[in-house]
PDB file of C-alpha atoms in Angstrom:
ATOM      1  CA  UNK A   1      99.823  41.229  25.797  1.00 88.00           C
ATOM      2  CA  UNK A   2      99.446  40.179  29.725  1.00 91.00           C
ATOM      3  CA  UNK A   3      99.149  42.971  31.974  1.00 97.00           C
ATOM      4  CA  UNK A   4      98.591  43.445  36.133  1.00 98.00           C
ATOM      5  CA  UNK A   5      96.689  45.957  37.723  1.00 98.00           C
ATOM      6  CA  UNK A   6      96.681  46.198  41.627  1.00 97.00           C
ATOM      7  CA  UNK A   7      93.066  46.693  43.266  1.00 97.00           C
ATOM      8  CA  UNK A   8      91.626  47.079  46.710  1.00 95.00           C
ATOM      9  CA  UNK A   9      92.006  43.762  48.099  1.00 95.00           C
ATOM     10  CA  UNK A  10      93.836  42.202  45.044  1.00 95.00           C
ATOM     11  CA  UNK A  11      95.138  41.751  41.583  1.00 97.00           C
ATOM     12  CA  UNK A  12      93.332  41.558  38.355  1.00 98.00           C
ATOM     13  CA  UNK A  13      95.198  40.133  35.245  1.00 98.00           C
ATOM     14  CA  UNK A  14      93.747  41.349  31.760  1.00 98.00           C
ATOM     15  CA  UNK A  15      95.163  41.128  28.203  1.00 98.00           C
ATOM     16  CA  UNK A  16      94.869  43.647  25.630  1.00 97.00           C
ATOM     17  CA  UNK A  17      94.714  42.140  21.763  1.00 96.00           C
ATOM     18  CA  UNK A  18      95.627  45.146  19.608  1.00 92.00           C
ATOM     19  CA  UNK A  19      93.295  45.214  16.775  1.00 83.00           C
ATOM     20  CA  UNK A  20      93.875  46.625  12.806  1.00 81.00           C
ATOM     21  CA  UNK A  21      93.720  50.220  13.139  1.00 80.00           C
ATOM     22  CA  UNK A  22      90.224  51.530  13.635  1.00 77.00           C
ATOM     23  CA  UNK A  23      88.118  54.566  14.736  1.00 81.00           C
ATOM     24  CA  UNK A  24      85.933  51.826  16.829  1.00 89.00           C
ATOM     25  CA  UNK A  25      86.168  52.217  20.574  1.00 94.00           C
ATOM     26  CA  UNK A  26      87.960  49.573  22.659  1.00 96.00           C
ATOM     27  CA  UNK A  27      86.171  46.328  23.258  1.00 98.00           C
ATOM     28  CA  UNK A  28      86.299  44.942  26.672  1.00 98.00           C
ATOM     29  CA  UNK A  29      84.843  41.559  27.089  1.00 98.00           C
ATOM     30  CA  UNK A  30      83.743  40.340  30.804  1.00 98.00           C
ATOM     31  CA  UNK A  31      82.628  37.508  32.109  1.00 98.00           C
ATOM     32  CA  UNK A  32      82.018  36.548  36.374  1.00 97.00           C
ATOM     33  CA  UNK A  33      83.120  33.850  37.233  1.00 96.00           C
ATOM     34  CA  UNK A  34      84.372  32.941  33.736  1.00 97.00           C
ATOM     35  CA  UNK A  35      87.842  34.486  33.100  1.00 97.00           C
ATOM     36  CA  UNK A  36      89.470  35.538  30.509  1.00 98.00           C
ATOM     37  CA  UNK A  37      90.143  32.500  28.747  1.00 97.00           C
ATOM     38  CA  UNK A  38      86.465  31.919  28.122  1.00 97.00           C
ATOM     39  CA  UNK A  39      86.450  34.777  25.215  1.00 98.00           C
ATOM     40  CA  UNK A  40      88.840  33.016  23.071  1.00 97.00           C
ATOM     41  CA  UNK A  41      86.505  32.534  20.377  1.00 97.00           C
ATOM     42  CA  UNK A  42      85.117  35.588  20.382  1.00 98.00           C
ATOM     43  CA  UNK A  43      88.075  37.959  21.050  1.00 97.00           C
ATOM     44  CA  UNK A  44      89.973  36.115  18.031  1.00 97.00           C
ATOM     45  CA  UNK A  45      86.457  37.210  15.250  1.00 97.00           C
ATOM     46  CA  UNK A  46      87.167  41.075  16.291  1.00 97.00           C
ATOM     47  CA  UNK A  47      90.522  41.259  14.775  1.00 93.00           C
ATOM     48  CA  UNK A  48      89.198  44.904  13.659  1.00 92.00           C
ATOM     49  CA  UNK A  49      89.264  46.572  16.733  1.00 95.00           C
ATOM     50  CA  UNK A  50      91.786  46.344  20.101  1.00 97.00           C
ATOM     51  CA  UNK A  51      89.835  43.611  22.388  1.00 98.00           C
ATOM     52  CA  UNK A  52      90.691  43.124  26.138  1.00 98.00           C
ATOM     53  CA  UNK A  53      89.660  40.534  27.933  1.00 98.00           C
ATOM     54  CA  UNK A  54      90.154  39.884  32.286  1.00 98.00           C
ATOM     55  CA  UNK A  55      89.857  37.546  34.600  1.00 98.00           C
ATOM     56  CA  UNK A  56      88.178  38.844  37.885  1.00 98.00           C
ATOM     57  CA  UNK A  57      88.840  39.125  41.339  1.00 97.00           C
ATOM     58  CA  UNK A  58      89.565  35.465  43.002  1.00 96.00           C
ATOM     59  CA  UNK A  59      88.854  33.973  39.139  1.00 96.00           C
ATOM     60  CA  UNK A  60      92.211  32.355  36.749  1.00 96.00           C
ATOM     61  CA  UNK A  61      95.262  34.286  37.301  1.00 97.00           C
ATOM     62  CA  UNK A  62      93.331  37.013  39.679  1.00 97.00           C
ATOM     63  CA  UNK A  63      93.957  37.340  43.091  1.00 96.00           C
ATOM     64  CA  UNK A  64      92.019  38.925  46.280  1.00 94.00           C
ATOM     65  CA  UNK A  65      92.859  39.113  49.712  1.00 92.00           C
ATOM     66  CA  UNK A  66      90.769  38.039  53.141  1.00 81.00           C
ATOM     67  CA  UNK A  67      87.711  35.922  53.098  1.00 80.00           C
ATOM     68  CA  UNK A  68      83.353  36.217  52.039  1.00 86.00           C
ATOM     69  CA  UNK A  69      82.246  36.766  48.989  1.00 94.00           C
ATOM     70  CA  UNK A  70      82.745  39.336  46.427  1.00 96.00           C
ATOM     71  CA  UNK A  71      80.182  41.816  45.233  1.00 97.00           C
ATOM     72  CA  UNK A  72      78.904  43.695  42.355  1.00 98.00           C
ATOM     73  CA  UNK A  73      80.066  46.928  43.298  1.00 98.00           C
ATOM     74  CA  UNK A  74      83.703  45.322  44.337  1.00 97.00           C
ATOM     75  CA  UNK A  75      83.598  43.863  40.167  1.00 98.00           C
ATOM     76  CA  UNK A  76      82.316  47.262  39.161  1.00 98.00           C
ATOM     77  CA  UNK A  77      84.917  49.307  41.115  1.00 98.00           C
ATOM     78  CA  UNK A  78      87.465  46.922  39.487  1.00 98.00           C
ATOM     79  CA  UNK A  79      86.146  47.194  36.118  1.00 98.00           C
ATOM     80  CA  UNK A  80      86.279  51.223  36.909  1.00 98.00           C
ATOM     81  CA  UNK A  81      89.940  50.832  38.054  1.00 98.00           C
ATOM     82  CA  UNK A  82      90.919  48.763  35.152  1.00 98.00           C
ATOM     83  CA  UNK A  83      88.968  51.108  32.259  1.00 98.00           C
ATOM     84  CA  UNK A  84      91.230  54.288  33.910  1.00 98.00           C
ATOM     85  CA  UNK A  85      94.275  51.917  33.364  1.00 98.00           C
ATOM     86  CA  UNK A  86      93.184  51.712  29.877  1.00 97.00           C
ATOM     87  CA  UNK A  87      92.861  55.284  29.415  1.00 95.00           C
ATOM     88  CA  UNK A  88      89.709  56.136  30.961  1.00 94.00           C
ATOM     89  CA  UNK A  89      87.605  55.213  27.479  1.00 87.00           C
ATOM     90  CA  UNK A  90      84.210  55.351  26.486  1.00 97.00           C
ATOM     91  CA  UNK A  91      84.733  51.874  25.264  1.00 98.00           C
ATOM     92  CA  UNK A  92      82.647  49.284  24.529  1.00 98.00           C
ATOM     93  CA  UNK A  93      81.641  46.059  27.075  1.00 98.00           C
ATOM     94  CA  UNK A  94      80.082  42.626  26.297  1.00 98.00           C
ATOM     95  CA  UNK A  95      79.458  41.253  29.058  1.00 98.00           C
ATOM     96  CA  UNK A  96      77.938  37.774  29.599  1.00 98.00           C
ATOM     97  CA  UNK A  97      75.545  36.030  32.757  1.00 98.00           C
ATOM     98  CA  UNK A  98      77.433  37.277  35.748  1.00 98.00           C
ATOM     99  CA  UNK A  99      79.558  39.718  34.260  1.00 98.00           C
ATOM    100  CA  UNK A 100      76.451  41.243  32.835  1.00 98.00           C
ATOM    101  CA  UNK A 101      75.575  41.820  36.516  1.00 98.00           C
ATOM    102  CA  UNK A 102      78.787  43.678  37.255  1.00 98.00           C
ATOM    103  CA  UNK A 103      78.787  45.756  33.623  1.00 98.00           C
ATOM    104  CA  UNK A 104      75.218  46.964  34.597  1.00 98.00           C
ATOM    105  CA  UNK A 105      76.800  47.954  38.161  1.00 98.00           C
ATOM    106  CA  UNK A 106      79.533  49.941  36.494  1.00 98.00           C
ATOM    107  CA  UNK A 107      77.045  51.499  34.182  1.00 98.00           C
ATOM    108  CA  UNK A 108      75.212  52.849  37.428  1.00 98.00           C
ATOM    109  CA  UNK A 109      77.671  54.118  38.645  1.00 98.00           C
ATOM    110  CA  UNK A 110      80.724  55.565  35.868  1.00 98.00           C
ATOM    111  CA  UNK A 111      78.052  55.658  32.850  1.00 97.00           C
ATOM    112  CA  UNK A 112      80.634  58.127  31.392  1.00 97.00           C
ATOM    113  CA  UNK A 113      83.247  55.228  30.758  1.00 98.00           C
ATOM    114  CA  UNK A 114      81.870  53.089  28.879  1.00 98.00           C
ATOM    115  CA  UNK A 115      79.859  54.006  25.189  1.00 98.00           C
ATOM    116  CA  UNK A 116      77.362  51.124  24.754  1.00 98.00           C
ATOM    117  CA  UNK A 117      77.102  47.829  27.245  1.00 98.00           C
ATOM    118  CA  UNK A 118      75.641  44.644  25.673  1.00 98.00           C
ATOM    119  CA  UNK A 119      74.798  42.646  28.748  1.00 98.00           C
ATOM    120  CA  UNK A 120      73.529  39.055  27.809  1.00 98.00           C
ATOM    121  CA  UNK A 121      71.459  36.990  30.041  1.00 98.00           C
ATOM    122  CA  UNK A 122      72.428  38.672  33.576  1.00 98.00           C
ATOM    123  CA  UNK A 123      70.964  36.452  36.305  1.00 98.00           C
ATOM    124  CA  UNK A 124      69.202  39.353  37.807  1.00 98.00           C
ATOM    125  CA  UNK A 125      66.884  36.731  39.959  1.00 97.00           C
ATOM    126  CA  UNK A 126      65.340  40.050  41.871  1.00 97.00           C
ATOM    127  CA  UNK A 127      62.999  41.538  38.811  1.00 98.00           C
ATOM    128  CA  UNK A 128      61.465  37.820  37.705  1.00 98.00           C
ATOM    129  CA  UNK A 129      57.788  37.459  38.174  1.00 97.00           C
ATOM    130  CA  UNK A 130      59.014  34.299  40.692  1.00 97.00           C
ATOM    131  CA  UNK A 131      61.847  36.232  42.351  1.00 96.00           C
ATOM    132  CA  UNK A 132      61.274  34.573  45.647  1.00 97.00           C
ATOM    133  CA  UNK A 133      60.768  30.799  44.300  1.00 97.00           C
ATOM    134  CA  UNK A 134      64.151  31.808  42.285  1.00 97.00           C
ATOM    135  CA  UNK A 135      65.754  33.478  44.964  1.00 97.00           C
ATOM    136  CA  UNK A 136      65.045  30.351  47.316  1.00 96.00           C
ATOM    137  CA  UNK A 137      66.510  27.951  44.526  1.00 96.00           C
ATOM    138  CA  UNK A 138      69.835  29.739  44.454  1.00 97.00           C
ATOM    139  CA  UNK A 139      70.514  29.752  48.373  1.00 96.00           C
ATOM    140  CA  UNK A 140      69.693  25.831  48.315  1.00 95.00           C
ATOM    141  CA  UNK A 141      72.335  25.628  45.804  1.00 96.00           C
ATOM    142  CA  UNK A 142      74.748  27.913  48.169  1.00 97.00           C
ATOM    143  CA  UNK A 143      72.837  25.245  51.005  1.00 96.00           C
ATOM    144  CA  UNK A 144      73.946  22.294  49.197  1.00 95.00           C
ATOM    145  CA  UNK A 145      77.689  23.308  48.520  1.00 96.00           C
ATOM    146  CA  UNK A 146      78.254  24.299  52.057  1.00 96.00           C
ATOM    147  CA  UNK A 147      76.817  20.691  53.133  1.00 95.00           C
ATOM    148  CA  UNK A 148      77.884  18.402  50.274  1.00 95.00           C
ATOM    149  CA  UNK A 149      80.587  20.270  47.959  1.00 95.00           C
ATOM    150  CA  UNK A 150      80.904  21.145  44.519  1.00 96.00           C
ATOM    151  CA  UNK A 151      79.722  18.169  43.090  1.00 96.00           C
ATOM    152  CA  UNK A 152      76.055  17.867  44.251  1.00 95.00           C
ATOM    153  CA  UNK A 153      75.828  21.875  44.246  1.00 96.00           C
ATOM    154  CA  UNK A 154      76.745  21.946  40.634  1.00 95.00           C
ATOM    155  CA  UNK A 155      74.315  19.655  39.643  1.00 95.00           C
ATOM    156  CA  UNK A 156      71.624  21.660  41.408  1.00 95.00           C
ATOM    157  CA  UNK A 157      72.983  24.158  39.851  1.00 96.00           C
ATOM    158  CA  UNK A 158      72.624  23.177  36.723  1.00 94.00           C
ATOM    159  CA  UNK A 159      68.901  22.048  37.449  1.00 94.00           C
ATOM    160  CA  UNK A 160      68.334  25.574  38.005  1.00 94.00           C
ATOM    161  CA  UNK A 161      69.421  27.382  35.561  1.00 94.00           C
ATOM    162  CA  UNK A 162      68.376  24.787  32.893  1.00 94.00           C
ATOM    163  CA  UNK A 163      64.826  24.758  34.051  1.00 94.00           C
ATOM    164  CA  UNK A 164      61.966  26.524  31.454  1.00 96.00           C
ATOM    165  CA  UNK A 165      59.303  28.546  32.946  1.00 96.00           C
ATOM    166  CA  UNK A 166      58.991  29.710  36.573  1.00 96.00           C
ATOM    167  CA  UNK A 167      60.632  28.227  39.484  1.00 95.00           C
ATOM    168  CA  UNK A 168      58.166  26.139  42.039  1.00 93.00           C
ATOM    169  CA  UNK A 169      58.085  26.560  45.511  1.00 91.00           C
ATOM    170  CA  UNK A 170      58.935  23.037  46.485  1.00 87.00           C
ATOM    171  CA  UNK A 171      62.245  22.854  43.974  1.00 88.00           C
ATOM    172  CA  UNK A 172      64.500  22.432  46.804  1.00 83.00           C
ATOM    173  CA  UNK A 173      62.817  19.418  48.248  1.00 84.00           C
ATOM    174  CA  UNK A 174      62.738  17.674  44.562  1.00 85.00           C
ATOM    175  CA  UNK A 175      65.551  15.331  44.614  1.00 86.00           C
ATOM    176  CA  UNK A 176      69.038  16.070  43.143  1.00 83.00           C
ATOM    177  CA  UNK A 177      70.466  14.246  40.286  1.00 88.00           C
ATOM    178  CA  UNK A 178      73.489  12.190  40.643  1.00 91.00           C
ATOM    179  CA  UNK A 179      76.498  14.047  39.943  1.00 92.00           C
ATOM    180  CA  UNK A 180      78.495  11.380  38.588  1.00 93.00           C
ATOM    181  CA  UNK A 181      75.662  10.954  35.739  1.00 92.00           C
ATOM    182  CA  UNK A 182      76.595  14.462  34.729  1.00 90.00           C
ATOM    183  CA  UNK A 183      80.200  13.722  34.674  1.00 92.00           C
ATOM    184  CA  UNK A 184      80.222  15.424  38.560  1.00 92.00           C
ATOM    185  CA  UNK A 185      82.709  14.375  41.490  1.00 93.00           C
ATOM    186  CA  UNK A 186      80.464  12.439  43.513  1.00 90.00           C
ATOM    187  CA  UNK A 187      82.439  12.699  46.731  1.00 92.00           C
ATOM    188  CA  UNK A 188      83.249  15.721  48.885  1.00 93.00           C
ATOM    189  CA  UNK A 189      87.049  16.767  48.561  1.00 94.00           C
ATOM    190  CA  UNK A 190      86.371  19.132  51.662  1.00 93.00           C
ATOM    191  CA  UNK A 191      87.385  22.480  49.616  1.00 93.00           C
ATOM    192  CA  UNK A 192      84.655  25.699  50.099  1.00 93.00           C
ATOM    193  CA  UNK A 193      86.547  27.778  48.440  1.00 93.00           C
ATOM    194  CA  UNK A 194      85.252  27.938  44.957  1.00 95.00           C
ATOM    195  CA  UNK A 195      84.492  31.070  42.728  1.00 96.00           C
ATOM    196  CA  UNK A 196      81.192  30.582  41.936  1.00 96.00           C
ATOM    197  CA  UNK A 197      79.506  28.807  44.838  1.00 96.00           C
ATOM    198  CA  UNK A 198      81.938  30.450  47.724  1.00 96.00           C
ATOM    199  CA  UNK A 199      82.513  33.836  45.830  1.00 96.00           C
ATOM    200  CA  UNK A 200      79.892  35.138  43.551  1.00 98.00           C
ATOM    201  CA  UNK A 201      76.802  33.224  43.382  1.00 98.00           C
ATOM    202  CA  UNK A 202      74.773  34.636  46.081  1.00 98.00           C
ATOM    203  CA  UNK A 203      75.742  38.140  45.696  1.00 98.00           C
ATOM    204  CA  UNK A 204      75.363  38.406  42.271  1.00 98.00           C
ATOM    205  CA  UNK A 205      71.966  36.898  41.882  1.00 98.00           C
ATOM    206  CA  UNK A 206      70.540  38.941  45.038  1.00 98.00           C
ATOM    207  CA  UNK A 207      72.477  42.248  43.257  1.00 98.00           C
ATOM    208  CA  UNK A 208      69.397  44.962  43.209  1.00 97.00           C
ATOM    209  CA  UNK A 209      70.057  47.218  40.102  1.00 98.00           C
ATOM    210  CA  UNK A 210      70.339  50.422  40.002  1.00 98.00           C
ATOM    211  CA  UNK A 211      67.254  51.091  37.084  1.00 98.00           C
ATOM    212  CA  UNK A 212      66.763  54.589  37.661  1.00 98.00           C
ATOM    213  CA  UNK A 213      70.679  55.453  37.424  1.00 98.00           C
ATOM    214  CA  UNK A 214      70.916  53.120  34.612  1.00 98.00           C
ATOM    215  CA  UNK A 215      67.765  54.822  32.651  1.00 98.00           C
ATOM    216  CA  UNK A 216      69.577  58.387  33.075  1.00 98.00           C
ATOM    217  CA  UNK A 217      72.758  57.192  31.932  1.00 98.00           C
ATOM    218  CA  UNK A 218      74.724  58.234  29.063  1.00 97.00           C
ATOM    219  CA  UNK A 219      75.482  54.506  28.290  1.00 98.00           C
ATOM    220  CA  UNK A 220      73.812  52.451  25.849  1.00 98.00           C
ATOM    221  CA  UNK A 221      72.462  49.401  27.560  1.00 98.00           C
ATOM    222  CA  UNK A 222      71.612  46.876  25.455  1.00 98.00           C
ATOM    223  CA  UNK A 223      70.226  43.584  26.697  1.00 98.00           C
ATOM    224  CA  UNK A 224      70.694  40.218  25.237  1.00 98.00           C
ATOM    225  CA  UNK A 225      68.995  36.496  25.334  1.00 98.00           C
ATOM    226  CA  UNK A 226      69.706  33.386  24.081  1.00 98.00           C
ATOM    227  CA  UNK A 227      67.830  32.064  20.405  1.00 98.00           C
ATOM    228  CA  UNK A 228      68.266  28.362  22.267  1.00 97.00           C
ATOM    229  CA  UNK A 229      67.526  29.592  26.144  1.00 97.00           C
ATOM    230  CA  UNK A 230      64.072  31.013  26.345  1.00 97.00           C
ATOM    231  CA  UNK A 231      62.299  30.075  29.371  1.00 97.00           C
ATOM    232  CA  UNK A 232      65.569  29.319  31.329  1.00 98.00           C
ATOM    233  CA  UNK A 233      66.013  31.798  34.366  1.00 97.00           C
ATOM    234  CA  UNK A 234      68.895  34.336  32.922  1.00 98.00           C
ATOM    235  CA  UNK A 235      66.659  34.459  29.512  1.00 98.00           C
ATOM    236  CA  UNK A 236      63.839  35.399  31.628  1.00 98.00           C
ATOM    237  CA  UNK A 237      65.628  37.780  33.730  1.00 98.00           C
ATOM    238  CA  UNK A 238      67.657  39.241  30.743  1.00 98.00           C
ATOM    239  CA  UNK A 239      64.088  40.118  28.985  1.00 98.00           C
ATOM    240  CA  UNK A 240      62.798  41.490  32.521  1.00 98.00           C
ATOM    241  CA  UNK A 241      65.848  43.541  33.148  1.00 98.00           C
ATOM    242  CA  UNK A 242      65.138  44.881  29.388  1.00 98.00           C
ATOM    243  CA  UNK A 243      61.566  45.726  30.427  1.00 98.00           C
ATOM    244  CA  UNK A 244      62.130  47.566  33.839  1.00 98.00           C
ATOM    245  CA  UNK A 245      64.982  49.757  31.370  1.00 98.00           C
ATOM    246  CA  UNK A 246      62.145  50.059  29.072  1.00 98.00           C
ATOM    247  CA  UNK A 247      63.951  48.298  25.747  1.00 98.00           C
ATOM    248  CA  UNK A 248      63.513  45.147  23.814  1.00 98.00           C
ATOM    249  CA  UNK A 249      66.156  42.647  24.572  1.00 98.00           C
ATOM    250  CA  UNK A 250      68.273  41.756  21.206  1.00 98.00           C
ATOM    251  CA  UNK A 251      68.326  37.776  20.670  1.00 98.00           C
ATOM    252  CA  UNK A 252      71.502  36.338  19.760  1.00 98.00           C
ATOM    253  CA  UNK A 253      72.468  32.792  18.371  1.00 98.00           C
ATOM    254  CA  UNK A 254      72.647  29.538  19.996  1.00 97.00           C
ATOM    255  CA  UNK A 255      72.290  29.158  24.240  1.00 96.00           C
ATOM    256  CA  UNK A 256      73.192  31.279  27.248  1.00 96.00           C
ATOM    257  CA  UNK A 257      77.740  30.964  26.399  1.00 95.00           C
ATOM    258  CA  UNK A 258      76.751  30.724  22.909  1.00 96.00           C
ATOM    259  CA  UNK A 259      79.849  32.395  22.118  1.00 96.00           C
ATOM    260  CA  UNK A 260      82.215  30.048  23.340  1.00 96.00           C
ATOM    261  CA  UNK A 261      83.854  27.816  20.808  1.00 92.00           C
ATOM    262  CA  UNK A 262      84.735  24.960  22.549  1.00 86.00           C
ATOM    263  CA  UNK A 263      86.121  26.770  25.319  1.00 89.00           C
ATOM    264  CA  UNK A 264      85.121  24.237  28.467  1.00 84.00           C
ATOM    265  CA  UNK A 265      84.104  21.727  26.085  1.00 83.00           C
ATOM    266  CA  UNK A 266      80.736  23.905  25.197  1.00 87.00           C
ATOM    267  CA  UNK A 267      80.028  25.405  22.187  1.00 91.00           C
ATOM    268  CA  UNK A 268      77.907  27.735  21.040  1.00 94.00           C
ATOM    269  CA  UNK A 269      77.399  29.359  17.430  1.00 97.00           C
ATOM    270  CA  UNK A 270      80.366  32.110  17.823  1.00 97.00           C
ATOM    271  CA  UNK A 271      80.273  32.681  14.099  1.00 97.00           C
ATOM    272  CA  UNK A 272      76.695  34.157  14.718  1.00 98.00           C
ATOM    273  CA  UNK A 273      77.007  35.330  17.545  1.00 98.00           C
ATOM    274  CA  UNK A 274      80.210  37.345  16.617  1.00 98.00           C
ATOM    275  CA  UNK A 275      77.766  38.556  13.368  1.00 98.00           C
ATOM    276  CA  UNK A 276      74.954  39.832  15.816  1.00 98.00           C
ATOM    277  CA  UNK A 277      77.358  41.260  18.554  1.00 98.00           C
ATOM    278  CA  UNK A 278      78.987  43.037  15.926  1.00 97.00           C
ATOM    279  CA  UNK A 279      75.651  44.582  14.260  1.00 98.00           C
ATOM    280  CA  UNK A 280      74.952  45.887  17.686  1.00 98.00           C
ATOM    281  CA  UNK A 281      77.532  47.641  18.395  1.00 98.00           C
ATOM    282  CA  UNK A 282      77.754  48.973  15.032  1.00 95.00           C
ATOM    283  CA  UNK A 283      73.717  50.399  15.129  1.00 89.00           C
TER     284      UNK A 283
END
């Protein structure tokens, strides 16, 4: 069932799947910039328990009012907004790349609404031995949407984020695939406005979390990498973020959306992934 919930500067859309009856908490699956319709797959293999999934601010059916980007704290203030409209919980998150950002945000700072947080592959670019190589790379993506639009920043993007091993200091001057060889518009439809490049991807990847709050808290964080994506910056910064929390990060099937199942033409190994999700929050 659709629902609205009015925020600060906007509206957020979620769904709530009502599950067999269960003593399990709540599942809340959360994505950034990936709405809703990304957990599909997943939502439909935990037909046990009540699942609810959301789109965020300025993401599918969400709105948000005035201009610059949103932040971590704005998603976790949401997120803290839309839990109370649920009935406060503890309830469960899984929470994947940026959303993993904002679920560790909300841990930090309302620990007491949500029971255990499996955050997989948060882009957390400020603990990685190369943060400022890394941090570089992502404003010449923000650089090149600004100049040259969505296609060419994508494909940097995806240069990025698909690269193994540290980040070098000259991977801004290396030249940029063609985006039409990636299945990329190769011309510039003038639009800035788009939820990743224009919305979240600086903040989130600059976000500086909260370790000490989210060491005290009640919460259990648990922090996951992909089987298929070691080496690739959000694997390395998921088993960093694991490290500075002082945990082992739990490796799930397949790549960094390896739950999706077919969602975006991608898929992943959400049979598995499903499996291992659900042994995790079971332990």
């Amino acid at each position: 069932m659709a629902h609205i919930l009015e925020v600060p500067g906007g509206t957020l859309h979620y769904d709530v799947r009502e599950g067999e009856p269960s003593t399990a908490p709540m599942l809340l699956m959360i994505g950034s910039p990936m709405d809703a319709s990304g957990f599909t797959g997943l939502a439909a293999r935990f037909r046990d328990r009540t699942v609810v999934t959301y789109d965020p601010r300025g993401s599918g059916r969400s709105t948000r009012t005035g201009g610059g980007e949103s932040t971590p704290e704005q998603h976790a203030d949401d997120l803290h907004r839309l839990i109370d409209a649920l009935g406060g919980g503890p309830l469960d998150i899984f929470a994947s790349s940026g959303g993993a950002v904002n679920g560790l945000a909300l841990v930090a700072r309302h620990p007491g609404q949500v029971r255990t947080l499996v955050a997989h592959e948060p882009p957390a670019a400020q603990v990685l031995p190369d943060r400022e190589q890394a941090l570089a790379a992502v404003a010449g993506i923000r650089r090149t949407y600004d100049r040259q639009g969505f296609g060419a920043a994508m494909a940097k993007f995806i240069a990025v984020t698909g690269l193994r091993g540290e980040i070098p200091d000259d991977f801004d001057d290396q030249p940029l695939q063609d985006p039409a060889e990636l299945g990329l518009p190769s011309e510039d439809d003038g639009s800035r406005d788009d939820v990743m490049f224009a919305q979240n991807l600086m903040t989130c990847t600059h976000h500086e979390h909260d370790f000490e709050a989210l060491r005290a808290a009640s919460t259990r964080v648990v922090i996951g990498v992909g089987a298929e994506s070691e080496g690739e910056m959000c694997h390395r910064a998921g088993v960093a973020v694991a490290a500075r929390l002082g945990t082992e990060p739990v490796v799930f099937p397949s790549h960094h959306a390896g739950f999706l199942d077919g969602e975006f033409g991608m898929k992943g190994d959400p049979e598995g992934f499903a499996a291992t999700l659900r042994q995790v929050l079971a332990a």
